[in-house]
Each structure stands twice: as C-alpha cells, then as structure tokens.
Amino acid sequence: MHYFSQLFNYDHPWSHVVIGMWHKYPNPQCSHVVTIDVLDRSVDPRTGIIRTERVLGCKQKAPIWIVKLFGGSEDAFVREISFINPATQDATITSVNLSLSQFATCYENIRYTPSPNGKTSFVQTAEIQARVALWRSAADKLEHWLVQRFEQNAQLGKMGFTDVLRSMWEAKDGQHAHSFHS
C-alpha cells in the first residue's frame, strides 16, 4: 500500500473555494477529466449539509505492461461524494476509482476549511493499493505507477483549480475595486 498527501492554502476565502469546486472541470491543466455527471444532490433539511454524488470520466494512457496484464482502456471512471456544511464551513470530498477496481483501488480524501487571513486550507490524502494476488513485484510496480500518476494529477489539479479560482474571483475583485476608484 502507498500513501500520498499534500497540504496547501488557497488565497481565497472558503466560500469562494467551495463555489469554485463546481467549476473546477474542465480546465486546461486537468484535460484528462472529460466528463462530470451528477448522480445525486440533496440538502439535509435538519443540518443544511449539501451532499453531492458525481462520476468523473477520465481519459489517460496506461503503460503497455498494465494494459497487457490487466486489460482496460484509456477510459476510466471515478465516484466522488462531497459534503458541504455551510454552518461549520467544512467541505469534504471522497473519491474512489470504479475502473479496474478489481486490480487496484485509490481512495482519495480532500478537505477544505477556513484558515487565517481569508485563505482556505486544502488537505488531500490518498491510499493506493494493488488488490491483485499476483507476483508481489508486479503489484509493487502497479502501485508505484498509480502513485506517480496520482501525484502528477494532484499537482495538475491544484494548479488548475488555482487558475479557476483566479479567473472566477480575482478578475471580479479587480473590476469591483476598479469601480470604487472611478
């Protein structure tokens, strides 16, 4: 089993980041995410927590040795469930791969919470495990490749989301500030 984690502060308030979550894809940094389908969205009338379940469709080339050993295609799907609690200003997202899950699983957790100075804390963790009863060396190689791919996509996702937030909020804030000076 392999683990990945990263911590980061976005230079935007929590409310902006949570609104931006729904506009993250498509973006040029994350061109591997090609479809987003909302399966269910509900609001708990007692708590006000918003629950959303989505399936993300991705296209990525797998190395030849993975295709030969496990089959599959460029198409991959991920199930994502998010909970947004406006009262406590906490947003969590969990995701798991649906494609090739009989061979390997990737459990990802993301959490956005307010941090000082109007910023938002981003904590991302992933647990990646080959589930195949193969030779240990093949399972280790598969886990290693999955971790590398996850790390690359995580960095692209962070850069892409930063760009999305910048285009959504900084341009508006600049226009808003400009209108006060006119």
mmCIF file with all atom_site columns, C-alpha atoms in Angstrom:
data_model
loop_
_atom_site.group_PDB
_atom_site.id
_atom_site.type_symbol
_atom_site.label_atom_id
_atom_site.label_alt_id
_atom_site.label_comp_id
_atom_site.label_asym_id
_atom_site.label_entity_id
_atom_site.label_seq_id
_atom_site.pdbx_PDB_ins_code
_atom_site.Cartn_x
_atom_site.Cartn_y
_atom_site.Cartn_z
_atom_site.occupancy
_atom_site.B_iso_or_equiv
_atom_site.pdbx_formal_charge
_atom_site.auth_seq_id
_atom_site.auth_comp_id
_atom_site.auth_asym_id
_atom_site.auth_atom_id
_atom_site.pdbx_PDB_model_num
ATOM 1   C CA . MET A 1 1   ? 0.000   0.000   0.000   1.00 0.00 ? 1   MET A CA 1
ATOM 2   C CA . HIS A 1 2   ? 1.219   3.503   -0.838  1.00 0.00 ? 2   HIS A CA 1
ATOM 3   C CA . TYR A 1 3   ? 0.122   6.849   0.565   1.00 0.00 ? 3   TYR A CA 1
ATOM 4   C CA . PHE A 1 4   ? 0.090   10.369  -0.799  1.00 0.00 ? 4   PHE A CA 1
ATOM 5   C CA . SER A 1 5   ? -0.703  13.611  0.996   1.00 0.00 ? 5   SER A CA 1
ATOM 6   C CA . GLN A 1 6   ? -0.372  17.323  0.442   1.00 0.00 ? 6   GLN A CA 1
ATOM 7   C CA . LEU A 1 7   ? -1.315  20.462  2.333   1.00 0.00 ? 7   LEU A CA 1
ATOM 8   C CA . PHE A 1 8   ? -1.860  23.819  0.692   1.00 0.00 ? 8   PHE A CA 1
ATOM 9   C CA . ASN A 1 9   ? -3.547  27.179  1.325   1.00 0.00 ? 9   ASN A CA 1
ATOM 10  C CA . TYR A 1 10  ? -5.594  28.757  -1.432  1.00 0.00 ? 10  TYR A CA 1
ATOM 11  C CA . ASP A 1 11  ? -5.519  32.574  -1.389  1.00 0.00 ? 11  ASP A CA 1
ATOM 12  C CA . HIS A 1 12  ? -9.325  32.749  -1.405  1.00 0.00 ? 12  HIS A CA 1
ATOM 13  C CA . PRO A 1 13  ? -11.973 32.584  1.318   1.00 0.00 ? 13  PRO A CA 1
ATOM 14  C CA . TRP A 1 14  ? -13.732 29.277  1.970   1.00 0.00 ? 14  TRP A CA 1
ATOM 15  C CA . SER A 1 15  ? -16.982 30.400  0.309   1.00 0.00 ? 15  SER A CA 1
ATOM 16  C CA . HIS A 1 16  ? -15.144 31.209  -2.943  1.00 0.00 ? 16  HIS A CA 1
ATOM 17  C CA . VAL A 1 17  ? -13.304 27.882  -2.915  1.00 0.00 ? 17  VAL A CA 1
ATOM 18  C CA . VAL A 1 18  ? -16.500 25.902  -2.358  1.00 0.00 ? 18  VAL A CA 1
ATOM 19  C CA . ILE A 1 19  ? -18.262 27.703  -5.207  1.00 0.00 ? 19  ILE A CA 1
ATOM 20  C CA . GLY A 1 20  ? -15.162 27.150  -7.331  1.00 0.00 ? 20  GLY A CA 1
ATOM 21  C CA . MET A 1 21  ? -15.282 23.388  -6.649  1.00 0.00 ? 21  MET A CA 1
ATOM 22  C CA . TRP A 1 22  ? -18.224 23.105  -9.050  1.00 0.00 ? 22  TRP A CA 1
ATOM 23  C CA . HIS A 1 23  ? -16.305 24.936  -11.791 1.00 0.00 ? 23  HIS A CA 1
ATOM 24  C CA . LYS A 1 24  ? -13.006 23.066  -11.488 1.00 0.00 ? 24  LYS A CA 1
ATOM 25  C CA . TYR A 1 25  ? -13.573 20.972  -14.621 1.00 0.00 ? 25  TYR A CA 1
ATOM 26  C CA . PRO A 1 26  ? -12.953 21.345  -17.437 1.00 0.00 ? 26  PRO A CA 1
ATOM 27  C CA . ASN A 1 27  ? -9.689  23.248  -17.186 1.00 0.00 ? 27  ASN A CA 1
ATOM 28  C CA . PRO A 1 28  ? -6.536  23.114  -19.322 1.00 0.00 ? 28  PRO A CA 1
ATOM 29  C CA . GLN A 1 29  ? -4.379  21.692  -16.513 1.00 0.00 ? 29  GLN A CA 1
ATOM 30  C CA . CYS A 1 30  ? -6.725  18.715  -15.989 1.00 0.00 ? 30  CYS A CA 1
ATOM 31  C CA . SER A 1 31  ? -7.533  17.778  -19.567 1.00 0.00 ? 31  SER A CA 1
ATOM 32  C CA . HIS A 1 32  ? -7.706  14.106  -18.513 1.00 0.00 ? 32  HIS A CA 1
ATOM 33  C CA . VAL A 1 33  ? -11.112 14.790  -16.861 1.00 0.00 ? 33  VAL A CA 1
ATOM 34  C CA . VAL A 1 34  ? -13.525 14.750  -19.797 1.00 0.00 ? 34  VAL A CA 1
ATOM 35  C CA . THR A 1 35  ? -16.992 14.235  -18.282 1.00 0.00 ? 35  THR A CA 1
ATOM 36  C CA . ILE A 1 36  ? -18.715 15.071  -14.992 1.00 0.00 ? 36  ILE A CA 1
ATOM 37  C CA . ASP A 1 37  ? -22.100 13.523  -14.265 1.00 0.00 ? 37  ASP A CA 1
ATOM 38  C CA . VAL A 1 38  ? -24.084 14.460  -11.149 1.00 0.00 ? 38  VAL A CA 1
ATOM 39  C CA . LEU A 1 39  ? -25.878 11.340  -9.929  1.00 0.00 ? 39  LEU A CA 1
ATOM 40  C CA . ASP A 1 40  ? -27.496 12.836  -6.828  1.00 0.00 ? 40  ASP A CA 1
ATOM 41  C CA . ARG A 1 41  ? -27.603 16.095  -4.916  1.00 0.00 ? 41  ARG A CA 1
ATOM 42  C CA . SER A 1 42  ? -29.538 16.683  -1.719  1.00 0.00 ? 42  SER A CA 1
ATOM 43  C CA . VAL A 1 43  ? -29.708 19.061  1.216   1.00 0.00 ? 43  VAL A CA 1
ATOM 44  C CA . ASP A 1 44  ? -30.357 17.682  4.680   1.00 0.00 ? 44  ASP A CA 1
ATOM 45  C CA . PRO A 1 45  ? -33.247 19.860  5.950   1.00 0.00 ? 45  PRO A CA 1
ATOM 46  C CA . ARG A 1 46  ? -32.107 19.420  9.559   1.00 0.00 ? 46  ARG A CA 1
ATOM 47  C CA . THR A 1 47  ? -28.372 20.188  9.197   1.00 0.00 ? 47  THR A CA 1
ATOM 48  C CA . GLY A 1 48  ? -28.205 22.128  5.907   1.00 0.00 ? 48  GLY A CA 1
ATOM 49  C CA . ILE A 1 49  ? -25.400 19.828  4.705   1.00 0.00 ? 49  ILE A CA 1
ATOM 50  C CA . ILE A 1 50  ? -25.260 19.536  0.924   1.00 0.00 ? 50  ILE A CA 1
ATOM 51  C CA . ARG A 1 51  ? -24.414 16.036  -0.339  1.00 0.00 ? 51  ARG A CA 1
ATOM 52  C CA . THR A 1 52  ? -23.423 15.552  -3.977  1.00 0.00 ? 52  THR A CA 1
ATOM 53  C CA . GLU A 1 53  ? -22.518 12.327  -5.729  1.00 0.00 ? 53  GLU A CA 1
ATOM 54  C CA . ARG A 1 54  ? -20.789 12.529  -9.118  1.00 0.00 ? 54  ARG A CA 1
ATOM 55  C CA . VAL A 1 55  ? -18.996 10.279  -11.577 1.00 0.00 ? 55  VAL A CA 1
ATOM 56  C CA . LEU A 1 56  ? -15.959 11.749  -13.311 1.00 0.00 ? 56  LEU A CA 1
ATOM 57  C CA . GLY A 1 57  ? -14.916 10.296  -16.639 1.00 0.00 ? 57  GLY A CA 1
ATOM 58  C CA . CYS A 1 58  ? -11.201 10.424  -17.403 1.00 0.00 ? 58  CYS A CA 1
ATOM 59  C CA . LYS A 1 59  ? -9.000  9.560   -20.373 1.00 0.00 ? 59  LYS A CA 1
ATOM 60  C CA . GLN A 1 60  ? -5.417  8.577   -19.672 1.00 0.00 ? 60  GLN A CA 1
ATOM 61  C CA . LYS A 1 61  ? -2.909  6.413   -21.440 1.00 0.00 ? 61  LYS A CA 1
ATOM 62  C CA . ALA A 1 62  ? -1.809  3.462   -19.370 1.00 0.00 ? 62  ALA A CA 1
ATOM 63  C CA . PRO A 1 63  ? 1.610   1.897   -19.893 1.00 0.00 ? 63  PRO A CA 1
ATOM 64  C CA . ILE A 1 64  ? 1.606   -1.089  -22.267 1.00 0.00 ? 64  ILE A CA 1
ATOM 65  C CA . TRP A 1 65  ? 2.551   -3.525  -19.475 1.00 0.00 ? 65  TRP A CA 1
ATOM 66  C CA . ILE A 1 66  ? -0.550  -2.523  -17.469 1.00 0.00 ? 66  ILE A CA 1
ATOM 67  C CA . VAL A 1 67  ? -2.838  -2.967  -20.482 1.00 0.00 ? 67  VAL A CA 1
ATOM 68  C CA . LYS A 1 68  ? -1.252  -6.368  -21.248 1.00 0.00 ? 68  LYS A CA 1
ATOM 69  C CA . LEU A 1 69  ? -1.553  -7.612  -17.670 1.00 0.00 ? 69  LEU A CA 1
ATOM 70  C CA . PHE A 1 70  ? -4.921  -6.156  -16.709 1.00 0.00 ? 70  PHE A CA 1
ATOM 71  C CA . GLY A 1 71  ? -6.675  -5.112  -19.891 1.00 0.00 ? 71  GLY A CA 1
ATOM 72  C CA . GLY A 1 72  ? -8.679  -1.940  -19.860 1.00 0.00 ? 72  GLY A CA 1
ATOM 73  C CA . SER A 1 73  ? -8.692  1.174   -21.993 1.00 0.00 ? 73  SER A CA 1
ATOM 74  C CA . GLU A 1 74  ? -7.988  4.890   -21.814 1.00 0.00 ? 74  GLU A CA 1
ATOM 75  C CA . ASP A 1 75  ? -11.434 5.425   -20.294 1.00 0.00 ? 75  ASP A CA 1
ATOM 76  C CA . ALA A 1 76  ? -11.597 5.446   -16.500 1.00 0.00 ? 76  ALA A CA 1
ATOM 77  C CA . PHE A 1 77  ? -14.331 6.445   -14.061 1.00 0.00 ? 77  PHE A CA 1
ATOM 78  C CA . VAL A 1 78  ? -14.173 7.792   -10.516 1.00 0.00 ? 78  VAL A CA 1
ATOM 79  C CA . ARG A 1 79  ? -17.023 8.037   -7.995  1.00 0.00 ? 79  ARG A CA 1
ATOM 80  C CA . GLU A 1 80  ? -16.932 11.217  -5.915  1.00 0.00 ? 80  GLU A CA 1
ATOM 81  C CA . ILE A 1 81  ? -19.088 12.127  -2.907  1.00 0.00 ? 81  ILE A CA 1
ATOM 82  C CA . SER A 1 82  ? -18.899 15.576  -1.337  1.00 0.00 ? 82  SER A CA 1
ATOM 83  C CA . PHE A 1 83  ? -20.392 17.024  1.826   1.00 0.00 ? 83  PHE A CA 1
ATOM 84  C CA . ILE A 1 84  ? -20.523 20.784  2.272   1.00 0.00 ? 84  ILE A CA 1
ATOM 85  C CA . ASN A 1 85  ? -21.505 22.095  5.693   1.00 0.00 ? 85  ASN A CA 1
ATOM 86  C CA . PRO A 1 86  ? -22.141 25.845  5.437   1.00 0.00 ? 86  PRO A CA 1
ATOM 87  C CA . ALA A 1 87  ? -22.723 26.130  9.204   1.00 0.00 ? 87  ALA A CA 1
ATOM 88  C CA . THR A 1 88  ? -19.280 24.795  10.177  1.00 0.00 ? 88  THR A CA 1
ATOM 89  C CA . GLN A 1 89  ? -17.564 25.864  6.924   1.00 0.00 ? 89  GLN A CA 1
ATOM 90  C CA . ASP A 1 90  ? -16.281 22.387  6.251   1.00 0.00 ? 90  ASP A CA 1
ATOM 91  C CA . ALA A 1 91  ? -16.204 20.710  2.830   1.00 0.00 ? 91  ALA A CA 1
ATOM 92  C CA . THR A 1 92  ? -15.068 17.129  2.339   1.00 0.00 ? 92  THR A CA 1
ATOM 93  C CA . ILE A 1 93  ? -14.751 15.114  -0.838  1.00 0.00 ? 93  ILE A CA 1
ATOM 94  C CA . THR A 1 94  ? -14.078 11.387  -1.003  1.00 0.00 ? 94  THR A CA 1
ATOM 95  C CA . SER A 1 95  ? -13.454 9.523   -4.215  1.00 0.00 ? 95  SER A CA 1
ATOM 96  C CA . VAL A 1 96  ? -12.651 6.009   -5.362  1.00 0.00 ? 96  VAL A CA 1
ATOM 97  C CA . ASN A 1 97  ? -11.855 4.551   -8.752  1.00 0.00 ? 97  ASN A CA 1
ATOM 98  C CA . LEU A 1 98  ? -14.561 2.464   -10.397 1.00 0.00 ? 98  LEU A CA 1
ATOM 99  C CA . SER A 1 99  ? -12.419 1.326   -13.321 1.00 0.00 ? 99  SER A CA 1
ATOM 100 C CA . LEU A 1 100 ? -10.041 -1.583  -12.759 1.00 0.00 ? 100 LEU A CA 1
ATOM 101 C CA . SER A 1 101 ? -11.072 -1.637  -9.100  1.00 0.00 ? 101 SER A CA 1
ATOM 102 C CA . GLN A 1 102 ? -10.718 -5.416  -9.066  1.00 0.00 ? 102 GLN A CA 1
ATOM 103 C CA . PHE A 1 103 ? -6.962  -4.850  -9.561  1.00 0.00 ? 103 PHE A CA 1
ATOM 104 C CA . ALA A 1 104 ? -6.237  -1.684  -7.604  1.00 0.00 ? 104 ALA A CA 1
ATOM 105 C CA . THR A 1 105 ? -8.057  0.892   -5.503  1.00 0.00 ? 105 THR A CA 1
ATOM 106 C CA . CYS A 1 106 ? -7.329  4.535   -4.924  1.00 0.00 ? 106 CYS A CA 1
ATOM 107 C CA . TYR A 1 107 ? -9.202  6.140   -2.027  1.00 0.00 ? 107 TYR A CA 1
ATOM 108 C CA . GLU A 1 108 ? -8.845  9.918   -2.005  1.00 0.00 ? 108 GLU A CA 1
ATOM 109 C CA . ASN A 1 109 ? -9.951  12.386  0.667   1.00 0.00 ? 109 ASN A CA 1
ATOM 110 C CA . ILE A 1 110 ? -9.979  16.168  0.306   1.00 0.00 ? 110 ILE A CA 1
ATOM 111 C CA . ARG A 1 111 ? -10.946 18.703  2.936   1.00 0.00 ? 111 ARG A CA 1
ATOM 112 C CA . TYR A 1 112 ? -11.367 22.471  2.620   1.00 0.00 ? 112 TYR A CA 1
ATOM 113 C CA . THR A 1 113 ? -11.581 24.556  5.796   1.00 0.00 ? 113 THR A CA 1
ATOM 114 C CA . PRO A 1 114 ? -11.094 28.269  6.512   1.00 0.00 ? 114 PRO A CA 1
ATOM 115 C CA . SER A 1 115 ? -7.620  29.336  7.581   1.00 0.00 ? 115 SER A CA 1
ATOM 116 C CA . PRO A 1 116 ? -6.388  32.717  8.839   1.00 0.00 ? 116 PRO A CA 1
ATOM 117 C CA . ASN A 1 117 ? -6.189  35.821  6.649   1.00 0.00 ? 117 ASN A CA 1
ATOM 118 C CA . GLY A 1 118 ? -9.129  34.898  4.426   1.00 0.00 ? 118 GLY A CA 1
ATOM 119 C CA . LYS A 1 119 ? -7.403  31.834  2.973   1.00 0.00 ? 119 LYS A CA 1
ATOM 120 C CA . THR A 1 120 ? -8.648  28.262  2.686   1.00 0.00 ? 120 THR A CA 1
ATOM 121 C CA . SER A 1 121 ? -6.773  25.199  3.884   1.00 0.00 ? 121 SER A CA 1
ATOM 122 C CA . PHE A 1 122 ? -6.669  22.263  1.465   1.00 0.00 ? 122 PHE A CA 1
ATOM 123 C CA . VAL A 1 123 ? -5.704  18.814  2.760   1.00 0.00 ? 123 VAL A CA 1
ATOM 124 C CA . GLN A 1 124 ? -5.537  15.905  0.311   1.00 0.00 ? 124 GLN A CA 1
ATOM 125 C CA . THR A 1 125 ? -4.701  12.300  1.130   1.00 0.00 ? 125 THR A CA 1
ATOM 126 C CA . ALA A 1 126 ? -4.816  9.145   -0.950  1.00 0.00 ? 126 ALA A CA 1
ATOM 127 C CA . GLU A 1 127 ? -4.347  5.483   -0.185  1.00 0.00 ? 127 GLU A CA 1
ATOM 128 C CA . ILE A 1 128 ? -3.399  3.381   -3.197  1.00 0.00 ? 128 ILE A CA 1
ATOM 129 C CA . GLN A 1 129 ? -3.349  -0.397  -3.056  1.00 0.00 ? 129 GLN A CA 1
ATOM 130 C CA . ALA A 1 130 ? -2.923  -3.120  -5.642  1.00 0.00 ? 130 ALA A CA 1
ATOM 131 C CA . ARG A 1 131 ? -5.581  -5.736  -4.963  1.00 0.00 ? 131 ARG A CA 1
ATOM 132 C CA . VAL A 1 132 ? -4.243  -8.466  -7.162  1.00 0.00 ? 132 VAL A CA 1
ATOM 133 C CA . ALA A 1 133 ? -2.890  -11.779 -5.995  1.00 0.00 ? 133 ALA A CA 1
ATOM 134 C CA . LEU A 1 134 ? -0.039  -11.558 -8.475  1.00 0.00 ? 134 LEU A CA 1
ATOM 135 C CA . TRP A 1 135 ? 3.618   -11.618 -8.031  1.00 0.00 ? 135 TRP A CA 1
ATOM 136 C CA . ARG A 1 136 ? 4.460   -9.065  -5.394  1.00 0.00 ? 136 ARG A CA 1
ATOM 137 C CA . SER A 1 137 ? 6.853   -7.333  -7.791  1.00 0.00 ? 137 SER A CA 1
ATOM 138 C CA . ALA A 1 138 ? 4.054   -6.751  -10.336 1.00 0.00 ? 138 ALA A CA 1
ATOM 139 C CA . ALA A 1 139 ? 1.735   -5.445  -7.606  1.00 0.00 ? 139 ALA A CA 1
ATOM 140 C CA . ASP A 1 140 ? 4.505   -3.138  -6.305  1.00 0.00 ? 140 ASP A CA 1
ATOM 141 C CA . LYS A 1 141 ? 5.159   -1.876  -9.820  1.00 0.00 ? 141 LYS A CA 1
ATOM 142 C CA . LEU A 1 142 ? 1.432   -1.225  -10.353 1.00 0.00 ? 142 LEU A CA 1
ATOM 143 C CA . GLU A 1 143 ? 1.152   0.656   -7.034  1.00 0.00 ? 143 GLU A CA 1
ATOM 144 C CA . HIS A 1 144 ? 4.250   2.697   -7.866  1.00 0.00 ? 144 HIS A CA 1
ATOM 145 C CA . TRP A 1 145 ? 2.864   3.685   -11.274 1.00 0.00 ? 145 TRP A CA 1
ATOM 146 C CA . LEU A 1 146 ? -0.543  4.552   -9.738  1.00 0.00 ? 146 LEU A CA 1
ATOM 147 C CA . VAL A 1 147 ? 1.105   6.721   -7.069  1.00 0.00 ? 147 VAL A CA 1
ATOM 148 C CA . GLN A 1 148 ? 3.189   8.551   -9.705  1.00 0.00 ? 148 GLN A CA 1
ATOM 149 C CA . ARG A 1 149 ? 0.094   9.142   -11.853 1.00 0.00 ? 149 ARG A CA 1
ATOM 150 C CA . PHE A 1 150 ? -1.910  10.284  -8.808  1.00 0.00 ? 150 PHE A CA 1
ATOM 151 C CA . GLU A 1 151 ? 0.838   12.720  -7.747  1.00 0.00 ? 151 GLU A CA 1
ATOM 152 C CA . GLN A 1 152 ? 1.065   14.167  -11.269 1.00 0.00 ? 152 GLN A CA 1
ATOM 153 C CA . ASN A 1 153 ? -2.708  14.589  -11.480 1.00 0.00 ? 153 ASN A CA 1
ATOM 154 C CA . ALA A 1 154 ? -2.863  16.051  -7.961  1.00 0.00 ? 154 ALA A CA 1
ATOM 155 C CA . GLN A 1 155 ? -0.323  18.737  -8.866  1.00 0.00 ? 155 GLN A CA 1
ATOM 156 C CA . LEU A 1 156 ? -2.122  19.486  -12.132 1.00 0.00 ? 156 LEU A CA 1
ATOM 157 C CA . GLY A 1 157 ? -5.417  19.601  -10.248 1.00 0.00 ? 157 GLY A CA 1
ATOM 158 C CA . LYS A 1 158 ? -4.042  22.061  -7.710  1.00 0.00 ? 158 LYS A CA 1
ATOM 159 C CA . MET A 1 159 ? -2.627  24.311  -10.454 1.00 0.00 ? 159 MET A CA 1
ATOM 160 C CA . GLY A 1 160 ? -5.824  24.054  -12.494 1.00 0.00 ? 160 GLY A CA 1
ATOM 161 C CA . PHE A 1 161 ? -8.038  24.869  -9.515  1.00 0.00 ? 161 PHE A CA 1
ATOM 162 C CA . THR A 1 162 ? -5.809  27.834  -8.628  1.00 0.00 ? 162 THR A CA 1
ATOM 163 C CA . ASP A 1 163 ? -6.320  29.104  -12.201 1.00 0.00 ? 163 ASP A CA 1
ATOM 164 C CA . VAL A 1 164 ? -10.095 28.543  -11.964 1.00 0.00 ? 164 VAL A CA 1
ATOM 165 C CA . LEU A 1 165 ? -10.299 30.456  -8.666  1.00 0.00 ? 165 LEU A CA 1
ATOM 166 C CA . ARG A 1 166 ? -8.144  33.244  -10.056 1.00 0.00 ? 166 ARG A CA 1
ATOM 167 C CA . SER A 1 167 ? -10.325 33.613  -13.154 1.00 0.00 ? 167 SER A CA 1
ATOM 168 C CA . MET A 1 168 ? -13.569 33.443  -11.139 1.00 0.00 ? 168 MET A CA 1
ATOM 169 C CA . TRP A 1 169 ? -12.688 35.755  -8.276  1.00 0.00 ? 169 TRP A CA 1
ATOM 170 C CA . GLU A 1 170 ? -9.604  37.854  -8.882  1.00 0.00 ? 170 GLU A CA 1
ATOM 171 C CA . ALA A 1 171 ? -10.894 39.321  -12.142 1.00 0.00 ? 171 ALA A CA 1
ATOM 172 C CA . LYS A 1 172 ? -14.195 40.191  -10.422 1.00 0.00 ? 172 LYS A CA 1
ATOM 173 C CA . ASP A 1 173 ? -12.414 41.586  -7.359  1.00 0.00 ? 173 ASP A CA 1
ATOM 174 C CA . GLY A 1 174 ? -10.223 43.721  -9.636  1.00 0.00 ? 174 GLY A CA 1
ATOM 175 C CA . GLN A 1 175 ? -13.263 45.042  -11.527 1.00 0.00 ? 175 GLN A CA 1
ATOM 176 C CA . HIS A 1 176 ? -15.044 45.661  -8.260  1.00 0.00 ? 176 HIS A CA 1
ATOM 177 C CA . ALA A 1 177 ? -12.047 47.526  -6.835  1.00 0.00 ? 177 ALA A CA 1
ATOM 178 C CA . HIS A 1 178 ? -11.709 49.486  -10.080 1.00 0.00 ? 178 HIS A CA 1
ATOM 179 C CA . SER A 1 179 ? -15.321 50.659  -9.880  1.00 0.00 ? 179 SER A CA 1
ATOM 180 C CA . PHE A 1 180 ? -14.644 52.262  -6.478  1.00 0.00 ? 180 PHE A CA 1
ATOM 181 C CA . HIS A 1 181 ? -11.725 54.237  -7.906  1.00 0.00 ? 181 HIS A CA 1
ATOM 182 C CA . SER A 1 182 ? -13.567 55.587  -10.930 1.00 0.00 ? 182 SER A CA 1
#
